PDB file of C-alpha atoms in Angstrom:
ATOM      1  CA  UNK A   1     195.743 107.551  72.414  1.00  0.00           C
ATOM      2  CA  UNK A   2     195.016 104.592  74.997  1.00  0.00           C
ATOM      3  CA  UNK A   3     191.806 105.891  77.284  1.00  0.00           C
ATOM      4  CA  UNK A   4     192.085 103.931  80.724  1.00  0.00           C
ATOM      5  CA  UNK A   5     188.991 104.141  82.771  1.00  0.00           C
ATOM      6  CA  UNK A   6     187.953 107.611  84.449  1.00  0.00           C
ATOM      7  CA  UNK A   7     189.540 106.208  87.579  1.00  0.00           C
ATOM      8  CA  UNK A   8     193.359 105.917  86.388  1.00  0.00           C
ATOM      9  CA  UNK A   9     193.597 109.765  86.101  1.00  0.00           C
ATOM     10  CA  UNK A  10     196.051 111.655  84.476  1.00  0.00           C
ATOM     11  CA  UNK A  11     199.589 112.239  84.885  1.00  0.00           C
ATOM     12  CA  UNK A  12     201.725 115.608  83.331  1.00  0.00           C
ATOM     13  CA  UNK A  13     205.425 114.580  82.309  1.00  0.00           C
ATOM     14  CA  UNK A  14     207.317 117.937  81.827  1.00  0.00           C
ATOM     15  CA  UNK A  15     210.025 117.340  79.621  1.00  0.00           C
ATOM     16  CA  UNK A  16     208.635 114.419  77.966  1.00  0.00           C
ATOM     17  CA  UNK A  17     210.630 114.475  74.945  1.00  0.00           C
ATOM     18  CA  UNK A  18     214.007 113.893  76.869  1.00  0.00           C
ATOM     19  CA  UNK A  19     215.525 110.274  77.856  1.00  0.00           C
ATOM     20  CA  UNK A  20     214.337 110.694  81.424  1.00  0.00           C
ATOM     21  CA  UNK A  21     210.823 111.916  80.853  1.00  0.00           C
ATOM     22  CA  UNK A  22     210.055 109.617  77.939  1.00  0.00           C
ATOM     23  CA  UNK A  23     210.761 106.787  80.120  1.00  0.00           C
ATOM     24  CA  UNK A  24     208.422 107.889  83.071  1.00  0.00           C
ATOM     25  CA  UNK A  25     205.718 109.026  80.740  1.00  0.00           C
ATOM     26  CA  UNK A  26     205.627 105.174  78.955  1.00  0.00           C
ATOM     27  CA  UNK A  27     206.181 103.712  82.528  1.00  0.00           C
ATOM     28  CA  UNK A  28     202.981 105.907  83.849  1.00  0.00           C
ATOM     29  CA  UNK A  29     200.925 104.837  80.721  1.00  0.00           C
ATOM     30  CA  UNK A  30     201.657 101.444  81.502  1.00  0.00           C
ATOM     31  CA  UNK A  31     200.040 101.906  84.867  1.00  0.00           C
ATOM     32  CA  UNK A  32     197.115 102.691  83.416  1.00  0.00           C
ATOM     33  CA  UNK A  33     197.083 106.827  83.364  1.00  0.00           C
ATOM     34  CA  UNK A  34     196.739 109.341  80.821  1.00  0.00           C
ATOM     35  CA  UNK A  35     200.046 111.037  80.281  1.00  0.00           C
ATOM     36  CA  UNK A  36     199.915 114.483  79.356  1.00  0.00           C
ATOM     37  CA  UNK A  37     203.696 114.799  77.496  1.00  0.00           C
ATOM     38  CA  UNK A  38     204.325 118.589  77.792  1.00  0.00           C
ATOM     39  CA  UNK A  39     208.022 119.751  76.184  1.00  0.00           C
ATOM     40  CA  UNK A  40     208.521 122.674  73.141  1.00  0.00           C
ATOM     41  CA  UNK A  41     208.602 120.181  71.259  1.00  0.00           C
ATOM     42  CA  UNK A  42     206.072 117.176  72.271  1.00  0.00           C
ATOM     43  CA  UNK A  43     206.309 113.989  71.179  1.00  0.00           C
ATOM     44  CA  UNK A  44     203.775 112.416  68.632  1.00  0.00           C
ATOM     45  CA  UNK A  45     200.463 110.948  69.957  1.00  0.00           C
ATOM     46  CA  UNK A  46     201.447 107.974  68.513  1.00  0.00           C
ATOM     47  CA  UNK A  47     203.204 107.675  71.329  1.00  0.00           C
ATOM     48  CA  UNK A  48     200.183 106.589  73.312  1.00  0.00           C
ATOM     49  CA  UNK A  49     200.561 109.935  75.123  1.00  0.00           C
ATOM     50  CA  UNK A  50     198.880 113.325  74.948  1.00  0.00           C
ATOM     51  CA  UNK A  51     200.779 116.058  73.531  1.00  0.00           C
ATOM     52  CA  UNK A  52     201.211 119.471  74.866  1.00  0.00           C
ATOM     53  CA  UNK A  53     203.558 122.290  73.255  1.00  0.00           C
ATOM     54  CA  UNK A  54     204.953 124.657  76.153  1.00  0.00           C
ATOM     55  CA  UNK A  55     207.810 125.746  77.445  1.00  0.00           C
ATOM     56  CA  UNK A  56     207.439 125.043  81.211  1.00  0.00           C
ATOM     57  CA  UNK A  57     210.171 128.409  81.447  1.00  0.00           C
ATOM     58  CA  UNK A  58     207.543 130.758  80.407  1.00  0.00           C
ATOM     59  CA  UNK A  59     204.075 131.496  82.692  1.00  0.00           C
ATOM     60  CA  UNK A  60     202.435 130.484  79.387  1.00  0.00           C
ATOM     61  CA  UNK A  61     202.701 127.450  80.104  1.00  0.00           C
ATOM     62  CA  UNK A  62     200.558 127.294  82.843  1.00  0.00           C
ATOM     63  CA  UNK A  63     197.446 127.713  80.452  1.00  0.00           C
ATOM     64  CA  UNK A  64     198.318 125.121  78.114  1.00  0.00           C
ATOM     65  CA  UNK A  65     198.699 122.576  81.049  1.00  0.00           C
ATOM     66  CA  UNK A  66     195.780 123.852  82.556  1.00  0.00           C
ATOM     67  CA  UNK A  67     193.639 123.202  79.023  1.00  0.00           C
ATOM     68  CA  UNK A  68     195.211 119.899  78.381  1.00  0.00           C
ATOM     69  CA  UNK A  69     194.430 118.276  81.691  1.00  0.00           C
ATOM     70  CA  UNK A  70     190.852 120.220  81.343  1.00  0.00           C
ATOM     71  CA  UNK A  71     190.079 118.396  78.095  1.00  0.00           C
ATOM     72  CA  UNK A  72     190.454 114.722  79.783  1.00  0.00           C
ATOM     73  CA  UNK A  73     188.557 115.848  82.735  1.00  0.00           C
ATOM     74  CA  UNK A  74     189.780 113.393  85.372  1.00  0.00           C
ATOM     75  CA  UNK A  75     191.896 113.935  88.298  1.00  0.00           C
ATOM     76  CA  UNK A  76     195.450 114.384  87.540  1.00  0.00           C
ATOM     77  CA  UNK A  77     197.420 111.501  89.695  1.00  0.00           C
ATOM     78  CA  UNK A  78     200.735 112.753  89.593  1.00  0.00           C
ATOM     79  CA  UNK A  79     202.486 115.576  88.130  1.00  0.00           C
ATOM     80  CA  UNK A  80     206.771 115.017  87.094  1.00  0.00           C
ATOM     81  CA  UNK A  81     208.815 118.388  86.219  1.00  0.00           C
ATOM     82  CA  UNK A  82     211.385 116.333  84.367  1.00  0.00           C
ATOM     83  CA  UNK A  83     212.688 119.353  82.154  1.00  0.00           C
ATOM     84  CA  UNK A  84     216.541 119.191  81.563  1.00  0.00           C
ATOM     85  CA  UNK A  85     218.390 121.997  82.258  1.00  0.00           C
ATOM     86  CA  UNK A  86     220.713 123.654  79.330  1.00  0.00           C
ATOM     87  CA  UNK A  87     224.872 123.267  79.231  1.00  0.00           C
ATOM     88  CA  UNK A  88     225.987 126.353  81.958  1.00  0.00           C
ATOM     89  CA  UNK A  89     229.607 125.701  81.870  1.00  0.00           C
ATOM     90  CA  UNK A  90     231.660 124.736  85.691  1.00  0.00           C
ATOM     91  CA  UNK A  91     232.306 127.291  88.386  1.00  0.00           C
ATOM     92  CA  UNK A  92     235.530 129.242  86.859  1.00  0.00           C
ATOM     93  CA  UNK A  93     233.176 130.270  83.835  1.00  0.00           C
ATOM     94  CA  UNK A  94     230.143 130.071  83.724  1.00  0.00           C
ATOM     95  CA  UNK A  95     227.839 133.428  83.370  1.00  0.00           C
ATOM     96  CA  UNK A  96     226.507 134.353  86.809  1.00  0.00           C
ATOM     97  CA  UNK A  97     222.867 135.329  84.931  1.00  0.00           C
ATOM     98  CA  UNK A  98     223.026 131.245  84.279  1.00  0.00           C
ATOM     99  CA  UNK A  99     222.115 130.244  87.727  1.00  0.00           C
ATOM    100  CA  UNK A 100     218.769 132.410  87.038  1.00  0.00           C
ATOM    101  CA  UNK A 101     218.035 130.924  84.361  1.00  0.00           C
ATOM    102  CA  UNK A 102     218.571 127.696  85.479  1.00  0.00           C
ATOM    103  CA  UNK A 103     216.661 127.851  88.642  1.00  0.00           C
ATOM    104  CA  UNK A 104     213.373 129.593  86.606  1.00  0.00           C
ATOM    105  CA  UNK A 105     213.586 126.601  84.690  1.00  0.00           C
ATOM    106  CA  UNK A 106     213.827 124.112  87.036  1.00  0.00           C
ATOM    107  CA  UNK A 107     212.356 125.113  90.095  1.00  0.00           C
ATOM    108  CA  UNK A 108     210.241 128.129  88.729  1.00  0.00           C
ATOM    109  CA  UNK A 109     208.591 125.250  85.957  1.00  0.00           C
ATOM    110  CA  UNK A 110     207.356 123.012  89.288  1.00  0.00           C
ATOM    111  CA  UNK A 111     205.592 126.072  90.725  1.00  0.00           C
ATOM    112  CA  UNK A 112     204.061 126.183  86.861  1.00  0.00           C
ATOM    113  CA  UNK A 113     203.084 122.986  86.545  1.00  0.00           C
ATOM    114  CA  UNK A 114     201.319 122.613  89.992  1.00  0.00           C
ATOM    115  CA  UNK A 115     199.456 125.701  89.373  1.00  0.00           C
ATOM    116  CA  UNK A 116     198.141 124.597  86.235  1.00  0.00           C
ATOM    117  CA  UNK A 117     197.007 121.016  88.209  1.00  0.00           C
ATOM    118  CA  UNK A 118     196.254 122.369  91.203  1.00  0.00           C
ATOM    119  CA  UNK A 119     192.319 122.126  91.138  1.00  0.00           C
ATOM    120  CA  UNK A 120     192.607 118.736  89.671  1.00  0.00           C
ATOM    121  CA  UNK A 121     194.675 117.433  92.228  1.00  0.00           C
ATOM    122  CA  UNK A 122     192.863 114.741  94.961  1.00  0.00           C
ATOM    123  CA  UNK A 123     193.843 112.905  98.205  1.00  0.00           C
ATOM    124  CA  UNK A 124     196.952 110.575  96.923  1.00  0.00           C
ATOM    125  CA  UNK A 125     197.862 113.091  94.289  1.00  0.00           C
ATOM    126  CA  UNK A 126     201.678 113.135  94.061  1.00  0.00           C
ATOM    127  CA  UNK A 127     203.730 116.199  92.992  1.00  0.00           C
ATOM    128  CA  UNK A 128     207.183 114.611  91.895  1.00  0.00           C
ATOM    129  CA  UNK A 129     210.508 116.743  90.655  1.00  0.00           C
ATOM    130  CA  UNK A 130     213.340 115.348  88.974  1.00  0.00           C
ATOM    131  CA  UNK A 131     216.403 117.006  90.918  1.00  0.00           C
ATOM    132  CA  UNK A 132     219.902 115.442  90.572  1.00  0.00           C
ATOM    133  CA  UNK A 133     222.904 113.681  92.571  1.00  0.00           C
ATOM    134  CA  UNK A 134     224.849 117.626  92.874  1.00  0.00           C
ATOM    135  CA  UNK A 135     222.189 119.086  94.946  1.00  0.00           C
ATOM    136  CA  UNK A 136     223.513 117.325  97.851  1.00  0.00           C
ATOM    137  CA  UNK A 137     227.014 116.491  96.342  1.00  0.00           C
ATOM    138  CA  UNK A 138     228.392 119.803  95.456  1.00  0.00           C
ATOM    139  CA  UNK A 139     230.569 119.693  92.606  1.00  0.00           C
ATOM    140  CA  UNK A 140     232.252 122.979  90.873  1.00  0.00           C
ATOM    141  CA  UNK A 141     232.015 121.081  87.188  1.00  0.00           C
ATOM    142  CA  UNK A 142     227.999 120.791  87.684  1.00  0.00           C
ATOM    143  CA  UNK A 143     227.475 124.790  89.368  1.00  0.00           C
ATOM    144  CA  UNK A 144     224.020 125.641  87.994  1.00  0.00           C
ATOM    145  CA  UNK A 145     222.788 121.378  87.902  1.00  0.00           C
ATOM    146  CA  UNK A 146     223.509 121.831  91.780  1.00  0.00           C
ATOM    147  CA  UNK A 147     222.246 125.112  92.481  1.00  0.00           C
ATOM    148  CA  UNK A 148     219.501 124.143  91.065  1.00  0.00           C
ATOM    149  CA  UNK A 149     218.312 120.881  92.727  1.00  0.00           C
ATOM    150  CA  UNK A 150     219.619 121.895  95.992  1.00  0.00           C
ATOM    151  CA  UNK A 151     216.766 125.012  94.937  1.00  0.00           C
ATOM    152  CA  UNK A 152     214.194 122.309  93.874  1.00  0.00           C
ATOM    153  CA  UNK A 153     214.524 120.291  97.480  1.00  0.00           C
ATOM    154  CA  UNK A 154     213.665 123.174  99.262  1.00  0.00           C
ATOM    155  CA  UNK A 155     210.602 124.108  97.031  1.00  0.00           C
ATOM    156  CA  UNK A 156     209.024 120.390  97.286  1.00  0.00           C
ATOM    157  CA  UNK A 157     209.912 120.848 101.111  1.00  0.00           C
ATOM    158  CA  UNK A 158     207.348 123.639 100.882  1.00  0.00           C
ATOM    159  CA  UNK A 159     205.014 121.366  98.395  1.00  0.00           C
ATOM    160  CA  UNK A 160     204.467 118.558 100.845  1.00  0.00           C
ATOM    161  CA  UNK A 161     203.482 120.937 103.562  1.00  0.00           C
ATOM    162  CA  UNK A 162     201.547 123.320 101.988  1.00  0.00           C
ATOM    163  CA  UNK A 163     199.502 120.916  99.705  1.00  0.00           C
ATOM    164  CA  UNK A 164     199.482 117.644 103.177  1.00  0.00           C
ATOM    165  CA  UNK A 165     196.438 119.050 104.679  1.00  0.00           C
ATOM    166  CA  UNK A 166     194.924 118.035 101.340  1.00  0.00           C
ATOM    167  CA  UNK A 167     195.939 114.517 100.657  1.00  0.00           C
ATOM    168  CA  UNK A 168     198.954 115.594  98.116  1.00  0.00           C
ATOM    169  CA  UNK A 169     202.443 114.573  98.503  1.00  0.00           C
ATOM    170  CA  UNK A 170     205.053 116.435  97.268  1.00  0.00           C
ATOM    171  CA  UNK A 171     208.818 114.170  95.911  1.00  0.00           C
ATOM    172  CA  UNK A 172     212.185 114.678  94.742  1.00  0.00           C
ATOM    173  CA  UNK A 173     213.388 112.102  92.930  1.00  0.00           C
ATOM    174  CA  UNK A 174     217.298 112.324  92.411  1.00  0.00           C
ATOM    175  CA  UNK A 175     219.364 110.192  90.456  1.00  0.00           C
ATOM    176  CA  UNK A 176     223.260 110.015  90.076  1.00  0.00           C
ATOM    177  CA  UNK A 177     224.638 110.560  86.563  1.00  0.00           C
ATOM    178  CA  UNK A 178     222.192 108.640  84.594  1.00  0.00           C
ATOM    179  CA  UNK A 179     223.428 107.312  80.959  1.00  0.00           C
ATOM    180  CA  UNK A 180     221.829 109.395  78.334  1.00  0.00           C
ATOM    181  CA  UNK A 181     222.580 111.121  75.434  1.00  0.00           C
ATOM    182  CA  UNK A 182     222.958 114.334  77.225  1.00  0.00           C
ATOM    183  CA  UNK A 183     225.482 112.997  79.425  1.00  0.00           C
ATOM    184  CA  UNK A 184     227.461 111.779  77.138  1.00  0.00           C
ATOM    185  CA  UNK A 185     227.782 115.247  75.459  1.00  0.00           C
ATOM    186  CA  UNK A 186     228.712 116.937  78.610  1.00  0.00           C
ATOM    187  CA  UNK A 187     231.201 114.173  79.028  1.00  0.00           C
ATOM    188  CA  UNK A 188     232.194 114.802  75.482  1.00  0.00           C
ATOM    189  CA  UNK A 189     232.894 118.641  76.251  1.00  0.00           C
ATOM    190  CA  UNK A 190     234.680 118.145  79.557  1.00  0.00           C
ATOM    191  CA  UNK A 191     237.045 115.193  78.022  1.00  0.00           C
ATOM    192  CA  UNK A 192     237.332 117.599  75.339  1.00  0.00           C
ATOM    193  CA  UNK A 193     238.473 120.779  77.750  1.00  0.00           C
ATOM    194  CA  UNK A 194     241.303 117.861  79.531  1.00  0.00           C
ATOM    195  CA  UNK A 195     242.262 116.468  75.669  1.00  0.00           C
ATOM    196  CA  UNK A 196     241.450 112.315  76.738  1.00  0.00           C
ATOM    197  CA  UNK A 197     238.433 110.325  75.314  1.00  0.00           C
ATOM    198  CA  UNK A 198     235.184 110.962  76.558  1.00  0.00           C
ATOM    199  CA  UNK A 199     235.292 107.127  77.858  1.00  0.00           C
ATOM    200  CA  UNK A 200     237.384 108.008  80.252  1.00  0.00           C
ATOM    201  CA  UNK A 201     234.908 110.760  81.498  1.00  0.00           C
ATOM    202  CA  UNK A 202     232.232 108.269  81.373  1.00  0.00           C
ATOM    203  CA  UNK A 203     234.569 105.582  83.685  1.00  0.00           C
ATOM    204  CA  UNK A 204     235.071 108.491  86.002  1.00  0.00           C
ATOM    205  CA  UNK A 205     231.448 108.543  86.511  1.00  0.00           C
ATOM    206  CA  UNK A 206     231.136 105.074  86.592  1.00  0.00           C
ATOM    207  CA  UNK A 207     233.469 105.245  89.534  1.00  0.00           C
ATOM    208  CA  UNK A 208     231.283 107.410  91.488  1.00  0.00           C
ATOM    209  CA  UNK A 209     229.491 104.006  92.439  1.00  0.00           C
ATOM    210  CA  UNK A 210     230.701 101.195  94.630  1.00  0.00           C
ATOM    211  CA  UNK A 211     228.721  98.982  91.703  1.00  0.00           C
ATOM    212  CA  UNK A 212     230.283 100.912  88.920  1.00  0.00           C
ATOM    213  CA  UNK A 213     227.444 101.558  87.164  1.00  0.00           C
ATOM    214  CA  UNK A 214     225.009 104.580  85.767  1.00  0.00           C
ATOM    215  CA  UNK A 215     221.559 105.370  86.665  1.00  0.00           C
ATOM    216  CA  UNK A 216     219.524 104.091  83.752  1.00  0.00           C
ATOM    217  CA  UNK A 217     216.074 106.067  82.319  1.00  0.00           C
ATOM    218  CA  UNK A 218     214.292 102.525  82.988  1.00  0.00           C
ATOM    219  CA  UNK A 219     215.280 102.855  87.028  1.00  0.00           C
ATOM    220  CA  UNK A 220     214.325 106.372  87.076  1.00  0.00           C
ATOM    221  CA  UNK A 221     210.567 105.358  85.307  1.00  0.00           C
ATOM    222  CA  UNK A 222     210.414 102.991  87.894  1.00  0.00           C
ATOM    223  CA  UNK A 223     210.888 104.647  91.321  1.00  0.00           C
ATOM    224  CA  UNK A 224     208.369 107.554  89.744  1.00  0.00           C
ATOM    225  CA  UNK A 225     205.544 104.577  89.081  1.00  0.00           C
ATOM    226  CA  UNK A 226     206.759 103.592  92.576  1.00  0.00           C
ATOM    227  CA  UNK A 227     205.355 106.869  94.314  1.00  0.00           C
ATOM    228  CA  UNK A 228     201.817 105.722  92.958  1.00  0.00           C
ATOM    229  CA  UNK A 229     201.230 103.288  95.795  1.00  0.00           C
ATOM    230  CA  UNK A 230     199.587 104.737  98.404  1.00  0.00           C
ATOM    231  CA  UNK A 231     202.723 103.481 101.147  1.00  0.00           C
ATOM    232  CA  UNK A 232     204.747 106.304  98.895  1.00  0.00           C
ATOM    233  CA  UNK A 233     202.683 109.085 101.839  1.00  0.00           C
ATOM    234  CA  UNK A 234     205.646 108.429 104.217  1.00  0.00           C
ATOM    235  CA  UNK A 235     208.034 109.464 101.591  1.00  0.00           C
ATOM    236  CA  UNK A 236     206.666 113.222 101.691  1.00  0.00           C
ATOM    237  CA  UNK A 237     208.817 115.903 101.064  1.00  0.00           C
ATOM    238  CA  UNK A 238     212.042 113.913 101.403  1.00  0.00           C
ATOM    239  CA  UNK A 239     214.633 113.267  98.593  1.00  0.00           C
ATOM    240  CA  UNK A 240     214.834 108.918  96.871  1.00  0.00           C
ATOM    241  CA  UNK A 241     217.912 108.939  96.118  1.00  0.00           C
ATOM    242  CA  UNK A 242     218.955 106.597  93.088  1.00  0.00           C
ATOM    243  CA  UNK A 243     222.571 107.143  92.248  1.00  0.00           C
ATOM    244  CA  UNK A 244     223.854 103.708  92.565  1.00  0.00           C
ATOM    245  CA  UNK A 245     225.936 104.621  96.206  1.00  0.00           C
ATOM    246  CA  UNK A 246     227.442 107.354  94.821  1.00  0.00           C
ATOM    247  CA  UNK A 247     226.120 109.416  97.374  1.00  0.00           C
ATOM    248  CA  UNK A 248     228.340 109.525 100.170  1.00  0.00           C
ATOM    249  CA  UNK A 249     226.225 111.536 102.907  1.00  0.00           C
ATOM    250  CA  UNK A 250     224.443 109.737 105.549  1.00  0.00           C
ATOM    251  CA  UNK A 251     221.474 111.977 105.501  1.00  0.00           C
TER     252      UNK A 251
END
């Protein structure tokens, strides 16, 4: 693994082995931090990364964050909850117990993860969850995905002024629809449910934007580097938006 100096710190990705995470984790290396890539199933250290095997869903986890940022004893920089969330179905059918498990994954993990950082953590440390476009565009196809990050705005609310009198900022970071492989298989299943191709699904989405476009990993990656400059204080406890204008709220 690439060592930068003592003072690049460390960064945790959560959910490092998705398309999301994997892109901020190589985009945080390249800044010159060690990356801590925590999923069930990490990626190699080949990977330039660290790897650490937990599941951010179970209070387990917090010790095997805790150890890994203990063993490169440096301050950690910025943590990312970046975990996915699992298929839960649209309003009409999906399992009420879903929106549990969904929101101890999600918003339960970042209360994990900072407690496993949380005496590493220094003035200009940045606390940064991956929410989504539905937690402040309530849609009944995406129930538990906006549940969820409407949850996770609230909690980083919290973050930013529990953990300001101490120098750490607290971010959401939400993008629109973002082309991955995972979105592509719930497009897949919907287009599936209405019997067209799955491109139309995916134009549909497209739509959502005045530029017709999808969020990319790459434009996620960068607006997380992004919240490394020290300007990214005035962002605390608020919501970057990156859906390509899909959003149409003025706040």
């Amino acid at each position: 693994m690439s060592r930068p100096d003592d003072e690049g710190g460390t960064a945790v990705v959560v959910g490092a082995s998705g398309a999301l995470g994997s892109a901020i984790a190589e985009r945080l290396g390249r800044a010159g931090l060690a990356v801590v890539a925590v999923a069930r199933k990490p990626p190699d250290p080949t990977s330039g990364t660290l790897p650490c095997a937990a599941d951010i869903g179970d209070d387990a986890a917090v010790a095997a964050i805790r150890d890994a940022v203990d063993a490169l004893d440096r301050p950690v920089r910025m943590v990312v909850q970046a975990a996915g969330l699992p298929a839960a179905g649209p309003l009409p059918t999906i399992d009420p117990a879903a929106l549990g498990t969904a929101v101890a994954l999600k918003v339960g993990g970042m209360l994990r993860l900072v407690r496993a950082v949380e005496h590493r953590l220094r003035p200009g440390s940045r606390l940064v969850a991956l929410g989504g476009h539905y937690g402040s565009e309530p849609s009944p196809h995406t129930c538990a995905a906006g549940v969820t990050n409407a949850a996770l705005a609230n909690l980083v609310r919290q973050l930013a002024d529990h953990h300001g009198p101490d120098g750490v900022t607290a971010h959401l970071v939400a993008p629109g629809p973002a082309d991955t492989d995972r979105l592509r298989r719930l497009s897949q299943a919907r287009a599936d449910e209405r019997g067209v191709d799955v491109a139309v699904i995916l134009d549909e989405r497209r739509a959502e934007s005045p530029l017709a476009a999808l969020v990319t990993p790459a434009q996620v990656a960068w607006a997380v580097a992004t919240l490394l400059d020290p300007e990214a204080d005035a962002l605390t406890g608020s919501t970057l938006a990156l859906d390509v204008g899909a959003r149409r709220g003025l706040f």
